[in-house]
Coordinates of N, CA, C and O and ligand atoms in Angstrom, one line a residue:
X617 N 0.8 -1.2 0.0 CA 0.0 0.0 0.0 C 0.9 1.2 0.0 O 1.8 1.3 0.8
X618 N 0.7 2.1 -0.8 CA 1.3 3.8 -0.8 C 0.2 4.6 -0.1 O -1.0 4.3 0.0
X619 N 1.2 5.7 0.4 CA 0.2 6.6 1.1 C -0.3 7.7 0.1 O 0.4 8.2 -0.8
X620 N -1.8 7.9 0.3 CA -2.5 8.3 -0.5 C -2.5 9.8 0.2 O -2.6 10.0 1.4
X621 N -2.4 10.8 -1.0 CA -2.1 12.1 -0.7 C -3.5 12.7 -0.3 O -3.7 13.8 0.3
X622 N -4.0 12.2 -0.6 CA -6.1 12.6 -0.6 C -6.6 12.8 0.3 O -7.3 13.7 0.6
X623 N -6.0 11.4 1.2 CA -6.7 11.2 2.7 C -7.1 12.1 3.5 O -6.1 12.9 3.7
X624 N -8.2 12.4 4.2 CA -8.7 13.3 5.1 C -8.0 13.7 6.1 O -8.4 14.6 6.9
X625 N -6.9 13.1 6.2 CA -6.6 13.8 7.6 C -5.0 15.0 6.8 O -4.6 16.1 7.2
X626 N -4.6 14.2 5.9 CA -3.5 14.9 5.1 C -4.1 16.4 4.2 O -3.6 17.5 4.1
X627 N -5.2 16.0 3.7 CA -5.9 17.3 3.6 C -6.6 18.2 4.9 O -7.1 19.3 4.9
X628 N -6.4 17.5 5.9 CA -6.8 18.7 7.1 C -5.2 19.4 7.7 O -5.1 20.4 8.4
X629 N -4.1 18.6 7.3 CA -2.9 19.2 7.1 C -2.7 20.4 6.3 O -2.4 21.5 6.7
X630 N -2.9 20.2 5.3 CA -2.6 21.1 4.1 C -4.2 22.4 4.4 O -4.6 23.3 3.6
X631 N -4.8 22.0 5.4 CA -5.6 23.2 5.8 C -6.5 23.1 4.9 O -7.4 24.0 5.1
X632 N -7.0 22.1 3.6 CA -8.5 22.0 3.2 C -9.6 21.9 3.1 O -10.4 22.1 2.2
X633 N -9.4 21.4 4.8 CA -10.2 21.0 5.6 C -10.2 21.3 6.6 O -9.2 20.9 7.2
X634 N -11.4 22.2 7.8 CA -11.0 22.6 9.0 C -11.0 21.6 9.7 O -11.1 20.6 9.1
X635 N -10.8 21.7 10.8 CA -11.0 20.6 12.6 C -10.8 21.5 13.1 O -10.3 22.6 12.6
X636 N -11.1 21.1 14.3 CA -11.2 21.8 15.7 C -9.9 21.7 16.4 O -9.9 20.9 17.3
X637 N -8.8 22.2 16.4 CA -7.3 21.7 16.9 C -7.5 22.2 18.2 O -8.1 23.1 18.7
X638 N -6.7 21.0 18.6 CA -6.5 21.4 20.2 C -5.0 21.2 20.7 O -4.7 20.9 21.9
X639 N -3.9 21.4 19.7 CA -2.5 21.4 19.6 C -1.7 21.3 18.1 O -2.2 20.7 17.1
X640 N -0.4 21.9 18.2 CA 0.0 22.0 17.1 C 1.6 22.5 17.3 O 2.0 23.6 17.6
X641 N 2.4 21.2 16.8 CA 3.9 21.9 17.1 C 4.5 21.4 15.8 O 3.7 20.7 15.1
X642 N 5.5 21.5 15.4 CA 6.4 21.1 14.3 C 6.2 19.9 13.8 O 6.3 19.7 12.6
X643 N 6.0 18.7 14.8 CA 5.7 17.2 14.6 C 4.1 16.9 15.1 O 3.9 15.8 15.5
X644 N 3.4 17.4 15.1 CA 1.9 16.9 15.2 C 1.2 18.0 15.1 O 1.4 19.2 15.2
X645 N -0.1 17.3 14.7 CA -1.2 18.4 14.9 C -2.6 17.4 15.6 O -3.1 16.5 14.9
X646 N -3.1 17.8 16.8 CA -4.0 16.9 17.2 C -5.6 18.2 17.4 O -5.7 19.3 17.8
X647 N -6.7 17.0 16.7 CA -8.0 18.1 17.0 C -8.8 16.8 17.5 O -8.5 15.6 17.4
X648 N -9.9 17.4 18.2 CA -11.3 17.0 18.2 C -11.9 15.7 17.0 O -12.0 16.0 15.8
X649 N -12.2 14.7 17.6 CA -12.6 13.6 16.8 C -14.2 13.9 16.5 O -15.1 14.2 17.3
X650 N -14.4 13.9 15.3 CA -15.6 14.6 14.6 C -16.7 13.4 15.3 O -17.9 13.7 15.7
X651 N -16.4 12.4 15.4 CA -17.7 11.2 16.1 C -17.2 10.6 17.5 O -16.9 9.4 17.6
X652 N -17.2 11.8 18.5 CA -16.2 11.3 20.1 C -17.4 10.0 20.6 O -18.6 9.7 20.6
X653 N -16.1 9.5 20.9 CA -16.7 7.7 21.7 C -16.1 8.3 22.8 O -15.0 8.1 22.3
X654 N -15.9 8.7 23.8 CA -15.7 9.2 24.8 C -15.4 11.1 25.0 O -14.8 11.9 24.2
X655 N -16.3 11.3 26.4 CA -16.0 12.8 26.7 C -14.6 13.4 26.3 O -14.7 14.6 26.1
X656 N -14.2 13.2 26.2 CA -12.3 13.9 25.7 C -12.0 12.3 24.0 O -11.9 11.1 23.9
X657 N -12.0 13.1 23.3 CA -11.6 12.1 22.1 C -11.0 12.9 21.4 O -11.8 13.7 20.8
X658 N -9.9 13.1 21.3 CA -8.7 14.1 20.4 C -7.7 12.5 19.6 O -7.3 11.4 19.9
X659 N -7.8 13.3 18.4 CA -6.6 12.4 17.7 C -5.6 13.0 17.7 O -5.6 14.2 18.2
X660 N -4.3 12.5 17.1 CA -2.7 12.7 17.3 C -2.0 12.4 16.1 O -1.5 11.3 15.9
X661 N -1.9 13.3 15.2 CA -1.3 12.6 13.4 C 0.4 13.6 13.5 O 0.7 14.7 13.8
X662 N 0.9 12.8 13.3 CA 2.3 13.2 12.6 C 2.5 13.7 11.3 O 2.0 13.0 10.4
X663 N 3.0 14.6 11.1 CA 3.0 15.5 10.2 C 3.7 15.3 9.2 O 3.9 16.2 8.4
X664 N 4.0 13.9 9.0 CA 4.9 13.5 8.3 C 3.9 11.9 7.6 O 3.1 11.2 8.3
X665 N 4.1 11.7 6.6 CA 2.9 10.8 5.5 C 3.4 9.0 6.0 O 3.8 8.1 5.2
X666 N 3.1 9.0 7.2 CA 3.0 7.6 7.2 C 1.7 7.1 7.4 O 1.0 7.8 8.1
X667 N 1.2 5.8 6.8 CA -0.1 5.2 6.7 C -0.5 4.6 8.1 O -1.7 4.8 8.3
X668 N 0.1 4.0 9.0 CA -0.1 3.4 10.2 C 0.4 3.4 10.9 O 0.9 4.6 10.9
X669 N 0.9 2.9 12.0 CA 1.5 2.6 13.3 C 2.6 1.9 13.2 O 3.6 2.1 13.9
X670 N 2.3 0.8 12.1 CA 3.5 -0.2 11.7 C 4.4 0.7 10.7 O 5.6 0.8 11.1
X671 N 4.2 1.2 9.6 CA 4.7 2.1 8.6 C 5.3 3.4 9.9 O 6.5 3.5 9.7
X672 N 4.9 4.1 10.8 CA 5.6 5.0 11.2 C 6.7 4.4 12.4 O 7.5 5.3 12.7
X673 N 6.7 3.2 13.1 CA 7.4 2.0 13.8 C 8.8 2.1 12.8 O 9.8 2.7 13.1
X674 N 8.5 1.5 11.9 CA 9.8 1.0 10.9 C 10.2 2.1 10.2 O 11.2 1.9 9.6
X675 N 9.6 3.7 9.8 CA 9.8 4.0 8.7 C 10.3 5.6 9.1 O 11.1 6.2 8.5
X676 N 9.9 6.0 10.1 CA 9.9 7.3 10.8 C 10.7 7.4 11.4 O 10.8 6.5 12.4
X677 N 12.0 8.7 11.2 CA 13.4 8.6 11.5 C 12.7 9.1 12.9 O 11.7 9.6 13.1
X678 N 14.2 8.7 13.8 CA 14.2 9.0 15.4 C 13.4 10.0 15.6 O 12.2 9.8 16.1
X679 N 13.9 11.5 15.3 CA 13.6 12.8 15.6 C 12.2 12.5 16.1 O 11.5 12.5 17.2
X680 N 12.0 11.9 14.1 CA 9.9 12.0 14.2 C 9.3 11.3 15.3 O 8.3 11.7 16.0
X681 N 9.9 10.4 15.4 CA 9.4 9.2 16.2 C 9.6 10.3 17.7 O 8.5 10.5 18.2
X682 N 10.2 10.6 18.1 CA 10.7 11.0 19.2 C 9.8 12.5 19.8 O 9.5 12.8 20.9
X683 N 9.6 13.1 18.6 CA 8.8 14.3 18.5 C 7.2 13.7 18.4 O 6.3 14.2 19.0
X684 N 7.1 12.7 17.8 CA 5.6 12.7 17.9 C 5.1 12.1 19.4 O 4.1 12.6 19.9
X685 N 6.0 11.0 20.3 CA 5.8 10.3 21.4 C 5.3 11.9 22.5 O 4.4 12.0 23.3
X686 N 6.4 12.9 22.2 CA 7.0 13.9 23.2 C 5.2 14.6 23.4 O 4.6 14.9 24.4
X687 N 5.0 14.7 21.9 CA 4.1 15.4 21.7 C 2.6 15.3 22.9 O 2.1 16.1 23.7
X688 N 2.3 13.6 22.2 CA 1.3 13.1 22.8 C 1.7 13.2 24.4 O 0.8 13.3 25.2
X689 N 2.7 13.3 24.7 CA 3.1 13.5 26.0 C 2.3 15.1 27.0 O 1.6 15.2 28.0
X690 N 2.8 16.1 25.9 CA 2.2 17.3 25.9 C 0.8 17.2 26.1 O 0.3 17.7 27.1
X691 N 0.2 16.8 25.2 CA -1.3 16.7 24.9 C -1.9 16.2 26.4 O -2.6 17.1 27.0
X692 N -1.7 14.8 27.0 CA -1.8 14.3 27.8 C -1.8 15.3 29.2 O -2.6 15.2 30.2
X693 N -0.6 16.3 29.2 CA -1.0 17.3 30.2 C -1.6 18.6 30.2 O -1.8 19.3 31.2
X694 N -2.1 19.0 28.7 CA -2.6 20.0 28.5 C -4.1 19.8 28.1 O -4.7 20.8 27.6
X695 N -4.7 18.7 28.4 CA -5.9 18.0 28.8 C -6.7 17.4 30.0 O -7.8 16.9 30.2
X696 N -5.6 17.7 30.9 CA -5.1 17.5 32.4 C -5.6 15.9 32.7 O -6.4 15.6 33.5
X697 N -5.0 15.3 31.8 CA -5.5 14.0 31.6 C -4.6 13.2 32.8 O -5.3 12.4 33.6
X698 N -3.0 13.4 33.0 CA -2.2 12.8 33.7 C -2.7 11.8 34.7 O -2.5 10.6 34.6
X699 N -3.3 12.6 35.8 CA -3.7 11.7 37.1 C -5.0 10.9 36.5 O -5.0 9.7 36.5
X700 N -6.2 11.8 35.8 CA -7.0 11.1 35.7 C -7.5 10.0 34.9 O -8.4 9.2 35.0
X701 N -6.7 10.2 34.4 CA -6.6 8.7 33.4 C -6.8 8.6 31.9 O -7.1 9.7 31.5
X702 N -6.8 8.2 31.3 CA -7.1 7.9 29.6 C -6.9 6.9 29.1 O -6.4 6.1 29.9
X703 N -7.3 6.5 27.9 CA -6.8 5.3 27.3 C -6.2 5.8 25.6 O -6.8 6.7 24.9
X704 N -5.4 5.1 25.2 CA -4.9 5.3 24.0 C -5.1 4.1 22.6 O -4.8 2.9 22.6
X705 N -5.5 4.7 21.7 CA -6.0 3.7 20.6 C -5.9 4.0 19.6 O -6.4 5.0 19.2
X706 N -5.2 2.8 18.7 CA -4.6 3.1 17.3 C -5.2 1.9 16.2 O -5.1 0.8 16.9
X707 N -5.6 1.6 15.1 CA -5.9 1.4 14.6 C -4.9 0.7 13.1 O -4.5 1.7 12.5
X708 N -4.6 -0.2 12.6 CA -3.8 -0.5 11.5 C -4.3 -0.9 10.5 O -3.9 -2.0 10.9
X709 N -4.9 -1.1 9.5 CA -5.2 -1.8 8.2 C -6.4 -1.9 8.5 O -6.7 -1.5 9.6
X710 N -7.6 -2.4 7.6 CA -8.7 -2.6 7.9 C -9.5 -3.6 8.6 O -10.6 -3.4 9.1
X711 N -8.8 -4.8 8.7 CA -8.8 -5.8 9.6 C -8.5 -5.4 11.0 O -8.9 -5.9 12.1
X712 N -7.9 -4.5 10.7 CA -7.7 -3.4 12.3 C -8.5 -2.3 12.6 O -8.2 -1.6 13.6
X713 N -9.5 -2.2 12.0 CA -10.3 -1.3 12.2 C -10.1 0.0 11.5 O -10.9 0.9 11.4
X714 N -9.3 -0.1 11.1 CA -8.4 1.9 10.4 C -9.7 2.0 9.6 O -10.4 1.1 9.1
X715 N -9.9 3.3 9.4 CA -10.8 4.4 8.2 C -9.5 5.0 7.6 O -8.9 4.8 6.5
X716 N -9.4 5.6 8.3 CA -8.6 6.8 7.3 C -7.0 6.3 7.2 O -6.6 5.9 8.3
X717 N -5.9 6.3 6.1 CA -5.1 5.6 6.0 C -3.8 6.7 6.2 O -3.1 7.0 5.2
X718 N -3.7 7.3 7.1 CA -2.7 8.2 7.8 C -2.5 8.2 9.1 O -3.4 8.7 9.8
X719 N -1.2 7.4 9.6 CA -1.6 7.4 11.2 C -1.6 7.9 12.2 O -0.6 8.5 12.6
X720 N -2.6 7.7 12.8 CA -3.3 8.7 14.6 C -3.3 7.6 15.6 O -3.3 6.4 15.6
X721 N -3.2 8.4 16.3 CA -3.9 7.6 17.5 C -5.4 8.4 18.3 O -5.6 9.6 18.1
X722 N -6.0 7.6 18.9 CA -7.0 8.6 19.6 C -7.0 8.5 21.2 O -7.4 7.5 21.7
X723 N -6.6 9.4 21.7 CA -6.4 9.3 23.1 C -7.9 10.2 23.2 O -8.3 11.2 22.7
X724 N -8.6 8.9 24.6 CA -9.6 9.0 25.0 C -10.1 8.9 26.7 O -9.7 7.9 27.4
X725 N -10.9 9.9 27.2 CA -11.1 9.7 28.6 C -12.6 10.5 28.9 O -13.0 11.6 28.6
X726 N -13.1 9.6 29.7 CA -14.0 10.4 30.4 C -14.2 10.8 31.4 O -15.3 11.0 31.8
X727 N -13.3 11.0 31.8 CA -12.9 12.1 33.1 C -13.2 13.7 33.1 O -12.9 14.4 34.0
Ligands
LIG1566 P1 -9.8 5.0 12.4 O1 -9.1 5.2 11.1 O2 -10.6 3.7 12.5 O3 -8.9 5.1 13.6 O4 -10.9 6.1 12.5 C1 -10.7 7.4 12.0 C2 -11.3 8.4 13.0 O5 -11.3 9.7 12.3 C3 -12.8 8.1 13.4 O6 -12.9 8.1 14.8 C4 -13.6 9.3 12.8 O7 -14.6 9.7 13.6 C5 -12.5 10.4 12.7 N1 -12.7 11.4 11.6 C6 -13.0 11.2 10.3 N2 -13.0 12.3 9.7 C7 -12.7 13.3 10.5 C8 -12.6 14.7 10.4 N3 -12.9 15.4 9.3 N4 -12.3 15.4 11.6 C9 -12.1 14.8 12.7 N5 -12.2 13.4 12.9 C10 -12.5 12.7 11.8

C-alpha cells in the first residue's frame, strides 16, 4: 500500500479542511474527533505521511518518532489528563479497524 495524498486527515494538514485543533507543534497536529466515543476524544497525526503505526514504527526517523511520542506527552498534560486517566487507541489496516489511512492515535477519557 502507498500513502494516499487525498486522505482526510493529510488534507486537514494542508488546511483543506478545517478541525477543531487542540494542539500543534512542528511534529503533530492533534484536533477533536468529529464522532467522540468518549468525553475527551482528540486524535494525534504526525506531520509526516506515514499510513499506520506499523509504517511509522519501521519508517519514521528517530527525531519524528521522538517528537511525535513527546508530543502526545504534551497533549496528555494539556488536557489535564495525567492523574485522571485515559486510554490510547490506534488502529492499523482494515482488519484493524483503520478508516482513514494516515496514522493517529486517539487518546480517550472520560474524566
Ligand atoms: P480509524 O481510522 O478507525 O482510527 O478512525 C478514524 C477516525 O477519524 C474516526 O474516529 C472518525 O470519527 C475520525 N474522523 C474522520 N473524519 C474526521 C474529520 N474530518 N475530523 C475529525 N475526525 C474525523
Amino acid at each position: 500500500m502507498i500513502y494516499d495524498n487525498e486522505n482526510i486527515f493529510a488534507k486537514i494538514l494542508r488546511s483543506e479542511i478545517p478541525c477543531n485543533k487542540v494542539f500543534e507543534n512542528n511534529f503533530v497536529l492533534s484536533f477533536n474527533d468529529i464522532s467522540p466515543k468518549a468525553k475527551i476524544h482528540v486524535l494525534v497525526i504526525p506531520k509526516t505521511p506515514h499510513i499506520d503505526i506499523a509504517d511509522f514504527l519501521e519508517n519514521a526517523d528517530k527525531e519524528t518518532q521522538t517528537g511525535f511520542w513527546s508530543s502526545v506527552n504534551e497533549i496528555i498534560d494539556l488536557l489535564g489528563l495525567r492523574k485522571k486517566g485515559f486510554q490510547i487507541k490506534t488502529h492499523k489496516g482494515k482488519d484493524g479497524g483503520q478508516e482513514v489511512f494516515h496514522f493517529h492515535i486517539h487518546l480517550m477519557s472520560n474524566s
